[in-house]
Every structure is written in C-alpha cells, then in structure tokens.
C-alpha cells in the first residue's frame, strides 16, 4: 500500500519521533505500542488540550461551543452517530508533541488528537479517538470506519486521488541551535555557509541539506553535514560546540526546546523551512475519504476555531505557534507527484 508520499511522511515522522523519544525515556513510560487510546469526551462547552502530556504540552482548557450552522453541513450519518471518529497513526511508539499515550497510560494526547477534539466540539459531537499504525490509519479512512485523520498528514497531489483535505498547520522543518547562539536561518541557504549541521540519514531534510551543500561548494563555500547514531549524541555534539545546528521536523524540535528550557544549555529554533521545498509551503491537513461530504464542515470548523482564538491557544499549548496558518483551505495545492 505505501506510496512514495507515505514513505516520505514516515521518514519525517520517524525523525521527529526519534528526537522526541530519547528525551521521553523515564518521563513518558506510557508511550508504548501496547497502550490503547481511550475515547474521551470534554465537559459541556470546554475541551482540555495537552491533558496527561507530562511536559510535552501545557495543559489548557479551551471554551468551544457547538456551532449549529456548521453542524448542519455534516452528512446525516455522522450527525446520527453522535460522534466524530478521529484516526491517529501513532502506533507503536507515538511521536510527541503530536500524538502519544499520556501519563495515565490510556489517554491518547498530543496536538493532533486534540485538534480533532476541538473540531468535534464545534460539530456538537462526541470525539472518539482511534489509534493505529500509519498504514492502518488510511485503511480506516478508506473503509469509512474512521471519519477523519488528524495525524500530521501532508497534503499531496497523489493523496488527493483518494482523499479530501482541510489544511490546519504548516508542514515545516526547522534548525535548532543553542539559545546562547545568535545565528538564525531566514530561508536562504547562504546562511549555512561555514556551518556544521547534523541531520538524520534518509530523510527529506537530508536531501535538502545536501542540495544546499552542493550549491555552496559551487560558490567556493563550505557546509559540513554530520550524522550521529542517536539523538543524545546529536545534542551532546550541539552542547559541546561540535555542531552548530540540527535540521529536523519542526514539531520534534519544538518539543525538544520545551524539554531543554530549564537545562544548562537550552535550545531554540533558529529558523524554519517548508517541508515541500522552496516552491511550495507544505501543509498538514485533516484527511477524509474523497467525496464523503466532510471536507467543507471540517474546514469551516477549523476556520471558526481560528477566528475565535481557540486555534491559537491550541498551538501555543504545544509550542507550535510557528506553524500557524491564516485559514483552512479545502484541497489546497499539495506536494507535487514529482516531489513525493
């Protein structure tokens, strides 16, 4: 079943999970593939995000009322079911801060399922969160067992053949550096001249970094690319000055920044770059079966959350404000097939 697009996304997800999981050892023991997600329901009019996140997010209670005009857009079958079935592909280990089993060892928490819960509240439906492997997430959508996937799914032209999208986050990569350093990356590869940057092998970010290295070499400039066997080694190298930065998925780096905030060597995000490359801003989107009538109400619900401030509170709770979009779009331009 996996396409090149899904392979790419797994690489990005795996890299983000890799960064995050090392810091979780001993603090989020519940991130086990054996843990199961629990169906959750918020108190009337409120949704608590980052519940049981154990430091991966700031627990925040957000007021969200049912919006009748948007609820009326839903297919009758969804309204009659009384619930929104939300698919997340976080098995076996989860990937903080996006989706993982919480410290109560049963709640599937993280930015992705929490946005699904907020959308369900706008619809006036009970959220039912189902955790699965990445491949089985799409099987659930295909069969209709899952209404919508909220799972860091990139909008791609290939996926549009089977799915409808409602965008809600930028799909970004990021450079991390020590907070004490003044270096920033503004999107221009020239800023990398003379730098030593770590990256994970076989990832989209490695591809971009090597392309920039080749361009700089052609200009008589250097960019040294380093590889390390594990995340601890990356951050030891950063702390000791052996590398200037690490280039990886933005959510994993944002998570690491929160974990390092009170350490002797806190880190910060030096800059971001679209996961789709220079020609297109990559987008993460709510994903539903093509033509099932859910794309518009999903986009309208997300836009309602944006307009009324709940969206900003959700992003802030997970330190992901730098991935905000101005509005949700239905099937916006996605990663071209030639780039997947």
mmCIF file of C-alpha atoms in Angstrom:
data_model
loop_
_atom_site.group_PDB
_atom_site.id
_atom_site.type_symbol
_atom_site.label_atom_id
_atom_site.label_comp_id
_atom_site.label_asym_id
_atom_site.label_seq_id
_atom_site.Cartn_x
_atom_site.Cartn_y
_atom_site.Cartn_z
ATOM 1 C CA UNK A 1 0.000 0.000 0.000
ATOM 2 C CA UNK A 2 2.721 2.578 0.815
ATOM 3 C CA UNK A 3 3.319 5.177 -1.886
ATOM 4 C CA UNK A 4 6.395 7.339 -2.169
ATOM 5 C CA UNK A 5 4.356 10.061 -0.476
ATOM 6 C CA UNK A 6 3.552 7.917 2.534
ATOM 7 C CA UNK A 7 7.156 6.728 2.671
ATOM 8 C CA UNK A 8 8.324 10.338 2.766
ATOM 9 C CA UNK A 9 5.911 11.176 5.537
ATOM 10 C CA UNK A 10 7.012 8.179 7.578
ATOM 11 C CA UNK A 11 10.595 9.365 7.256
ATOM 12 C CA UNK A 12 9.671 12.810 8.517
ATOM 13 C CA UNK A 13 7.522 11.398 11.295
ATOM 14 C CA UNK A 14 10.159 8.901 12.326
ATOM 15 C CA UNK A 15 12.783 11.611 12.540
ATOM 16 C CA UNK A 16 10.537 13.767 14.698
ATOM 17 C CA UNK A 17 9.684 10.831 16.912
ATOM 18 C CA UNK A 18 13.369 9.960 17.174
ATOM 19 C CA UNK A 19 14.267 13.375 18.524
ATOM 20 C CA UNK A 20 11.397 13.357 20.961
ATOM 21 C CA UNK A 21 11.517 9.779 22.169
ATOM 22 C CA UNK A 22 15.023 9.974 23.606
ATOM 23 C CA UNK A 23 14.021 12.801 25.903
ATOM 24 C CA UNK A 24 10.946 10.873 26.953
ATOM 25 C CA UNK A 25 12.818 7.922 28.447
ATOM 26 C CA UNK A 26 11.920 7.739 32.106
ATOM 27 C CA UNK A 27 9.324 10.511 31.896
ATOM 28 C CA UNK A 28 6.712 9.189 29.478
ATOM 29 C CA UNK A 29 6.855 5.474 30.015
ATOM 30 C CA UNK A 30 3.326 5.147 28.687
ATOM 31 C CA UNK A 31 4.479 5.723 25.087
ATOM 32 C CA UNK A 32 4.224 2.016 24.425
ATOM 33 C CA UNK A 33 2.831 0.405 21.320
ATOM 34 C CA UNK A 34 0.749 -1.745 23.654
ATOM 35 C CA UNK A 35 -1.098 1.257 25.056
ATOM 36 C CA UNK A 36 -4.528 1.897 23.627
ATOM 37 C CA UNK A 37 -6.255 5.204 23.098
ATOM 38 C CA UNK A 38 -9.271 5.954 25.243
ATOM 39 C CA UNK A 39 -12.429 7.538 23.874
ATOM 40 C CA UNK A 40 -12.675 10.896 25.563
ATOM 41 C CA UNK A 41 -15.399 13.456 26.000
ATOM 42 C CA UNK A 42 -14.992 17.017 27.237
ATOM 43 C CA UNK A 43 -17.230 18.769 29.702
ATOM 44 C CA UNK A 44 -20.002 20.723 28.024
ATOM 45 C CA UNK A 45 -18.545 23.699 26.212
ATOM 46 C CA UNK A 46 -14.893 23.005 27.024
ATOM 47 C CA UNK A 47 -12.012 20.916 25.690
ATOM 48 C CA UNK A 48 -8.813 20.342 27.663
ATOM 49 C CA UNK A 49 -5.771 20.101 25.414
ATOM 50 C CA UNK A 50 -2.411 18.628 26.466
ATOM 51 C CA UNK A 51 -4.152 16.535 29.124
ATOM 52 C CA UNK A 52 -1.748 13.982 30.621
ATOM 53 C CA UNK A 53 1.000 15.330 28.341
ATOM 54 C CA UNK A 54 3.605 15.249 31.121
ATOM 55 C CA UNK A 55 5.573 18.241 29.879
ATOM 56 C CA UNK A 56 5.104 17.753 26.147
ATOM 57 C CA UNK A 57 2.476 20.495 26.254
ATOM 58 C CA UNK A 58 0.897 22.956 28.653
ATOM 59 C CA UNK A 59 -2.491 21.702 29.804
ATOM 60 C CA UNK A 60 -5.042 24.287 28.701
ATOM 61 C CA UNK A 61 -8.831 24.328 28.959
ATOM 62 C CA UNK A 62 -10.453 25.944 25.927
ATOM 63 C CA UNK A 63 -14.073 27.061 25.650
ATOM 64 C CA UNK A 64 -15.672 25.685 22.481
ATOM 65 C CA UNK A 65 -19.391 25.873 21.813
ATOM 66 C CA UNK A 66 -21.378 23.929 19.234
ATOM 67 C CA UNK A 67 -21.929 25.924 16.036
ATOM 68 C CA UNK A 68 -25.297 24.950 14.608
ATOM 69 C CA UNK A 69 -24.632 26.372 11.137
ATOM 70 C CA UNK A 70 -21.547 24.190 10.738
ATOM 71 C CA UNK A 71 -23.214 21.148 12.286
ATOM 72 C CA UNK A 72 -25.934 21.395 9.614
ATOM 73 C CA UNK A 73 -23.274 20.901 6.921
ATOM 74 C CA UNK A 74 -22.390 17.433 8.215
ATOM 75 C CA UNK A 75 -23.643 14.289 6.492
ATOM 76 C CA UNK A 76 -26.751 12.928 8.225
ATOM 77 C CA UNK A 77 -24.996 9.667 9.019
ATOM 78 C CA UNK A 78 -22.331 11.462 11.059
ATOM 79 C CA UNK A 79 -24.875 13.560 12.967
ATOM 80 C CA UNK A 80 -26.989 10.496 13.732
ATOM 81 C CA UNK A 81 -23.968 8.602 15.042
ATOM 82 C CA UNK A 82 -23.474 11.308 17.667
ATOM 83 C CA UNK A 83 -19.700 11.094 17.374
ATOM 84 C CA UNK A 84 -16.723 12.087 15.241
ATOM 85 C CA UNK A 85 -14.354 9.151 14.791
ATOM 86 C CA UNK A 86 -10.834 10.577 14.689
ATOM 87 C CA UNK A 87 -7.984 8.469 13.336
ATOM 88 C CA UNK A 88 -4.407 8.856 14.565
ATOM 89 C CA UNK A 89 -1.453 6.820 13.294
ATOM 90 C CA UNK A 90 0.679 6.903 16.437
ATOM 91 C CA UNK A 91 1.395 3.205 16.936
ATOM 92 C CA UNK A 92 3.668 1.690 18.023
ATOM 93 C CA UNK A 93 5.559 4.390 19.955
ATOM 94 C CA UNK A 94 3.874 7.756 19.400
ATOM 95 C CA UNK A 95 5.585 10.996 18.416
ATOM 96 C CA UNK A 96 5.482 13.848 20.958
ATOM 97 C CA UNK A 97 4.255 16.530 20.855
ATOM 98 C CA UNK A 98 1.879 15.444 18.075
ATOM 99 C CA UNK A 99 0.380 12.169 19.310
ATOM 100 C CA UNK A 100 1.318 9.784 22.096
ATOM 101 C CA UNK A 101 -0.134 7.885 25.047
ATOM 102 C CA UNK A 102 -0.361 10.115 28.104
ATOM 103 C CA UNK A 103 0.982 9.623 31.595
ATOM 104 C CA UNK A 104 -2.280 7.989 32.673
ATOM 105 C CA UNK A 105 -1.302 5.187 30.250
ATOM 106 C CA UNK A 106 -4.606 5.323 28.400
ATOM 107 C CA UNK A 107 -5.382 8.796 27.018
ATOM 108 C CA UNK A 108 -4.143 9.481 23.502
ATOM 109 C CA UNK A 109 -2.899 13.038 23.883
ATOM 110 C CA UNK A 110 -0.952 15.418 21.660
ATOM 111 C CA UNK A 111 -1.615 18.257 19.238
ATOM 112 C CA UNK A 112 -3.219 16.087 16.543
ATOM 113 C CA UNK A 113 -5.954 14.273 18.505
ATOM 114 C CA UNK A 114 -6.593 17.466 20.488
ATOM 115 C CA UNK A 115 -7.398 19.442 17.339
ATOM 116 C CA UNK A 116 -9.775 16.628 16.403
ATOM 117 C CA UNK A 117 -11.468 17.031 19.794
ATOM 118 C CA UNK A 118 -11.822 20.787 19.258
ATOM 119 C CA UNK A 119 -13.389 20.223 15.833
ATOM 120 C CA UNK A 120 -15.772 17.635 17.291
ATOM 121 C CA UNK A 121 -16.865 20.226 19.882
ATOM 122 C CA UNK A 122 -17.693 22.703 17.101
ATOM 123 C CA UNK A 123 -19.787 19.968 15.474
ATOM 124 C CA UNK A 124 -21.507 19.164 18.768
ATOM 125 C CA UNK A 125 -20.283 15.571 18.528
ATOM 126 C CA UNK A 126 -18.510 13.272 20.949
ATOM 127 C CA UNK A 127 -14.871 12.708 19.889
ATOM 128 C CA UNK A 128 -13.859 9.070 19.542
ATOM 129 C CA UNK A 129 -10.111 8.806 19.012
ATOM 130 C CA UNK A 130 -8.753 5.627 17.430
ATOM 131 C CA UNK A 131 -5.040 4.916 17.459
ATOM 132 C CA UNK A 132 -3.484 2.796 14.701
ATOM 133 C CA UNK A 133 -0.302 2.209 12.767
ATOM 134 C CA UNK A 134 0.396 4.667 9.948
ATOM 135 C CA UNK A 135 -0.825 2.250 7.254
ATOM 136 C CA UNK A 136 -3.927 1.192 9.170
ATOM 137 C CA UNK A 137 -4.862 4.824 9.725
ATOM 138 C CA UNK A 138 -5.519 5.089 5.985
ATOM 139 C CA UNK A 139 -7.294 1.730 5.906
ATOM 140 C CA UNK A 140 -9.736 3.128 8.466
ATOM 141 C CA UNK A 141 -10.379 6.209 6.354
ATOM 142 C CA UNK A 142 -10.744 4.117 3.191
ATOM 143 C CA UNK A 143 -13.340 1.825 4.750
ATOM 144 C CA UNK A 144 -15.281 4.589 6.487
ATOM 145 C CA UNK A 145 -14.516 3.169 9.935
ATOM 146 C CA UNK A 146 -12.742 6.456 10.622
ATOM 147 C CA UNK A 147 -14.353 9.781 9.732
ATOM 148 C CA UNK A 148 -11.185 11.849 9.584
ATOM 149 C CA UNK A 149 -7.474 11.502 10.149
ATOM 150 C CA UNK A 150 -5.667 14.055 12.304
ATOM 151 C CA UNK A 151 -2.155 12.639 12.209
ATOM 152 C CA UNK A 152 0.450 15.007 10.709
ATOM 153 C CA UNK A 153 -0.676 14.019 7.201
ATOM 154 C CA UNK A 154 0.892 16.074 4.433
ATOM 155 C CA UNK A 155 -1.357 17.374 1.661
ATOM 156 C CA UNK A 156 -0.028 15.805 -1.561
ATOM 157 C CA UNK A 157 -1.354 15.661 -5.096
ATOM 158 C CA UNK A 158 -1.076 11.878 -5.097
ATOM 159 C CA UNK A 159 -3.177 11.534 -1.953
ATOM 160 C CA UNK A 160 -5.832 13.791 -3.454
ATOM 161 C CA UNK A 161 -6.737 10.940 -5.797
ATOM 162 C CA UNK A 162 -8.305 9.183 -2.781
ATOM 163 C CA UNK A 163 -8.778 11.816 -0.088
ATOM 164 C CA UNK A 164 -10.113 15.300 0.596
ATOM 165 C CA UNK A 165 -8.118 17.710 2.747
ATOM 166 C CA UNK A 166 -8.802 20.587 5.125
ATOM 167 C CA UNK A 167 -5.470 22.201 5.985
ATOM 168 C CA UNK A 168 -4.610 23.292 9.520
ATOM 169 C CA UNK A 169 -0.817 23.523 10.028
ATOM 170 C CA UNK A 170 2.266 24.354 8.045
ATOM 171 C CA UNK A 171 4.448 21.326 7.298
ATOM 172 C CA UNK A 172 7.813 22.716 8.391
ATOM 173 C CA UNK A 173 11.341 21.592 9.024
ATOM 174 C CA UNK A 174 13.474 23.537 11.492
ATOM 175 C CA UNK A 175 17.007 24.290 12.567
ATOM 176 C CA UNK A 176 17.741 24.120 16.271
ATOM 177 C CA UNK A 177 20.725 25.733 17.966
ATOM 178 C CA UNK A 178 21.775 26.724 21.451
ATOM 179 C CA UNK A 179 19.795 29.621 22.853
ATOM 180 C CA UNK A 180 23.080 31.362 23.616
ATOM 181 C CA UNK A 181 23.934 31.496 19.899
ATOM 182 C CA UNK A 182 22.738 34.373 17.732
ATOM 183 C CA UNK A 183 22.707 32.515 14.390
ATOM 184 C CA UNK A 184 19.403 32.439 12.516
ATOM 185 C CA UNK A 185 18.179 30.835 9.304
ATOM 186 C CA UNK A 186 15.876 33.049 7.243
ATOM 187 C CA UNK A 187 15.203 30.596 4.424
ATOM 188 C CA UNK A 188 18.317 31.492 2.413
ATOM 189 C CA UNK A 189 20.792 28.621 2.187
ATOM 190 C CA UNK A 190 23.642 31.168 2.146
ATOM 191 C CA UNK A 191 23.171 31.483 5.923
ATOM 192 C CA UNK A 192 24.574 27.938 6.215
ATOM 193 C CA UNK A 193 27.989 28.857 4.784
ATOM 194 C CA UNK A 194 30.726 27.793 7.187
ATOM 195 C CA UNK A 195 28.315 25.901 9.446
ATOM 196 C CA UNK A 196 28.340 22.301 10.654
ATOM 197 C CA UNK A 197 24.841 20.828 10.716
ATOM 198 C CA UNK A 198 23.597 17.432 11.881
ATOM 199 C CA UNK A 199 20.783 15.630 10.058
ATOM 200 C CA UNK A 200 19.177 12.178 10.044
ATOM 201 C CA UNK A 201 20.090 9.943 7.133
ATOM 202 C CA UNK A 202 17.446 9.030 4.545
ATOM 203 C CA UNK A 203 15.130 11.942 5.332
ATOM 204 C CA UNK A 204 13.706 14.773 3.279
ATOM 205 C CA UNK A 205 15.710 17.247 5.361
ATOM 206 C CA UNK A 206 18.918 15.424 4.467
ATOM 207 C CA UNK A 207 18.031 15.738 0.775
ATOM 208 C CA UNK A 208 17.545 19.494 1.140
ATOM 209 C CA UNK A 209 20.718 19.950 3.179
ATOM 210 C CA UNK A 210 22.856 18.063 0.660
ATOM 211 C CA UNK A 211 21.405 20.166 -2.168
ATOM 212 C CA UNK A 212 22.407 23.326 -0.297
ATOM 213 C CA UNK A 213 25.833 21.870 0.389
ATOM 214 C CA UNK A 214 26.347 21.316 -3.348
ATOM 215 C CA UNK A 215 25.279 24.886 -4.147
ATOM 216 C CA UNK A 216 27.632 26.341 -1.545
ATOM 217 C CA UNK A 217 30.505 24.189 -2.766
ATOM 218 C CA UNK A 218 29.949 25.594 -6.248
ATOM 219 C CA UNK A 219 30.406 29.060 -4.748
ATOM 220 C CA UNK A 220 33.620 28.058 -3.003
ATOM 221 C CA UNK A 221 31.913 27.896 0.413
ATOM 222 C CA UNK A 222 31.574 25.058 2.888
ATOM 223 C CA UNK A 223 28.732 23.335 4.707
ATOM 224 C CA UNK A 224 29.719 20.312 6.762
ATOM 225 C CA UNK A 225 26.987 17.703 7.240
ATOM 226 C CA UNK A 226 27.262 15.389 10.252
ATOM 227 C CA UNK A 227 25.448 12.165 11.163
ATOM 228 C CA UNK A 228 25.027 10.686 14.624
ATOM 229 C CA UNK A 229 23.744 7.284 15.796
ATOM 230 C CA UNK A 230 21.132 8.660 18.195
ATOM 231 C CA UNK A 231 19.509 11.816 19.474
ATOM 232 C CA UNK A 232 21.533 12.032 22.655
ATOM 233 C CA UNK A 233 24.680 12.132 20.535
ATOM 234 C CA UNK A 234 23.235 14.974 18.440
ATOM 235 C CA UNK A 235 22.513 17.130 21.465
ATOM 236 C CA UNK A 236 25.817 16.295 23.149
ATOM 237 C CA UNK A 237 27.532 17.474 19.968
ATOM 238 C CA UNK A 238 25.427 20.642 19.957
ATOM 239 C CA UNK A 239 26.175 21.354 23.619
ATOM 240 C CA UNK A 240 29.915 20.829 23.135
ATOM 241 C CA UNK A 241 30.144 23.025 20.027
ATOM 242 C CA UNK A 242 30.965 20.172 17.623
ATOM 243 C CA UNK A 243 27.975 21.165 15.504
ATOM 244 C CA UNK A 244 26.244 24.488 15.036
ATOM 245 C CA UNK A 245 22.731 23.159 14.451
ATOM 246 C CA UNK A 246 20.483 20.179 13.901
ATOM 247 C CA UNK A 247 17.988 20.136 10.996
ATOM 248 C CA UNK A 248 14.815 18.129 11.550
ATOM 249 C CA UNK A 249 10.992 18.219 11.653
ATOM 250 C CA UNK A 250 9.753 21.350 13.400
ATOM 251 C CA UNK A 251 7.348 19.687 15.881
ATOM 252 C CA UNK A 252 10.092 17.426 17.264
ATOM 253 C CA UNK A 253 12.438 20.368 17.621
ATOM 254 C CA UNK A 254 9.731 22.497 19.255
ATOM 255 C CA UNK A 255 9.198 19.673 21.737
ATOM 256 C CA UNK A 256 12.901 19.389 22.454
ATOM 257 C CA UNK A 257 13.090 23.127 23.095
ATOM 258 C CA UNK A 258 10.464 22.786 25.828
ATOM 259 C CA UNK A 259 12.371 19.876 27.390
ATOM 260 C CA UNK A 260 15.663 21.791 27.365
ATOM 261 C CA UNK A 261 14.213 25.108 28.569
ATOM 262 C CA UNK A 262 15.441 24.723 32.154
ATOM 263 C CA UNK A 263 18.652 22.858 31.356
ATOM 264 C CA UNK A 264 22.182 24.250 31.450
ATOM 265 C CA UNK A 265 22.119 24.517 27.649
ATOM 266 C CA UNK A 266 18.629 25.494 26.487
ATOM 267 C CA UNK A 267 17.933 25.301 22.760
ATOM 268 C CA UNK A 268 15.837 27.418 20.420
ATOM 269 C CA UNK A 269 14.510 27.263 16.876
ATOM 270 C CA UNK A 270 16.851 29.253 14.615
ATOM 271 C CA UNK A 271 14.501 29.156 11.624
ATOM 272 C CA UNK A 272 12.052 27.030 9.676
ATOM 273 C CA UNK A 273 11.732 25.834 6.093
ATOM 274 C CA UNK A 274 8.822 24.328 4.206
ATOM 275 C CA UNK A 275 8.871 20.545 4.099
ATOM 276 C CA UNK A 276 7.746 20.841 0.470
ATOM 277 C CA UNK A 277 10.815 22.874 -0.518
ATOM 278 C CA UNK A 278 11.312 26.389 -1.832
ATOM 279 C CA UNK A 279 8.475 26.438 -4.357
ATOM 280 C CA UNK A 280 5.557 25.499 -2.069
ATOM 281 C CA UNK A 281 4.558 25.842 1.560
ATOM 282 C CA UNK A 282 3.838 22.311 2.711
ATOM 283 C CA UNK A 283 0.603 21.844 4.626
ATOM 284 C CA UNK A 284 -0.684 19.368 7.191
ATOM 285 C CA UNK A 285 -4.369 18.598 6.746
ATOM 286 C CA UNK A 286 -7.367 16.830 8.189
ATOM 287 C CA UNK A 287 -7.836 13.891 5.843
ATOM 288 C CA UNK A 288 -11.136 12.269 4.922
ATOM 289 C CA UNK A 289 -12.423 9.909 2.243
ATOM 290 C CA UNK A 290 -12.862 11.693 -1.062
ATOM 291 C CA UNK A 291 -16.396 12.904 -1.722
ATOM 292 C CA UNK A 292 -17.896 11.908 1.647
ATOM 293 C CA UNK A 293 -19.109 15.429 2.403
ATOM 294 C CA UNK A 294 -16.856 16.126 5.379
ATOM 295 C CA UNK A 295 -14.203 18.377 3.825
ATOM 296 C CA UNK A 296 -16.242 21.600 3.946
ATOM 297 C CA UNK A 297 -17.532 21.274 7.517
ATOM 298 C CA UNK A 298 -14.009 20.322 8.641
ATOM 299 C CA UNK A 299 -12.537 23.435 7.024
ATOM 300 C CA UNK A 300 -15.365 25.603 8.375
ATOM 301 C CA UNK A 301 -14.864 24.240 11.890
ATOM 302 C CA UNK A 302 -11.123 24.897 11.759
ATOM 303 C CA UNK A 303 -11.730 28.403 10.418
ATOM 304 C CA UNK A 304 -14.203 29.016 13.254
ATOM 305 C CA UNK A 305 -11.507 27.965 15.751
ATOM 306 C CA UNK A 306 -9.004 30.280 14.036
ATOM 307 C CA UNK A 307 -11.371 33.255 14.015
ATOM 308 C CA UNK A 308 -12.334 32.843 17.656
ATOM 309 C CA UNK A 309 -8.858 32.328 19.126
ATOM 310 C CA UNK A 310 -9.138 28.671 20.176
ATOM 311 C CA UNK A 311 -6.761 27.623 17.395
ATOM 312 C CA UNK A 312 -4.017 29.970 18.646
ATOM 313 C CA UNK A 313 -4.414 28.615 22.199
ATOM 314 C CA UNK A 314 -4.127 25.045 20.893
ATOM 315 C CA UNK A 315 -0.887 25.797 19.010
ATOM 316 C CA UNK A 316 0.574 27.713 21.944
ATOM 317 C CA UNK A 317 -0.117 24.802 24.294
ATOM 318 C CA UNK A 318 2.232 22.668 22.197
ATOM 319 C CA UNK A 319 4.814 25.361 21.308
ATOM 320 C CA UNK A 320 3.777 25.138 17.647
ATOM 321 C CA UNK A 321 2.711 28.722 17.007
ATOM 322 C CA UNK A 322 5.304 28.949 14.228
ATOM 323 C CA UNK A 323 3.219 26.501 12.169
ATOM 324 C CA UNK A 324 0.019 28.550 12.203
ATOM 325 C CA UNK A 325 -1.968 29.029 9.002
ATOM 326 C CA UNK A 326 -4.214 32.069 8.401
ATOM 327 C CA UNK A 327 -7.114 29.869 7.331
ATOM 328 C CA UNK A 328 -8.074 26.308 6.495
ATOM 329 C CA UNK A 329 -8.344 25.515 2.803
ATOM 330 C CA UNK A 330 -10.142 22.650 1.106
ATOM 331 C CA UNK A 331 -7.737 20.679 -1.092
ATOM 332 C CA UNK A 332 -5.108 23.415 -1.443
ATOM 333 C CA UNK A 333 -2.112 22.860 -3.768
ATOM 334 C CA UNK A 334 -0.200 19.888 -2.398
ATOM 335 C CA UNK A 335 3.215 18.362 -2.737
ATOM 336 C CA UNK A 336 3.587 17.595 -6.486
ATOM 337 C CA UNK A 337 3.826 13.965 -7.546
ATOM 338 C CA UNK A 338 7.293 14.655 -8.943
ATOM 339 C CA UNK A 339 8.496 15.638 -5.442
ATOM 340 C CA UNK A 340 6.877 12.838 -3.434
#
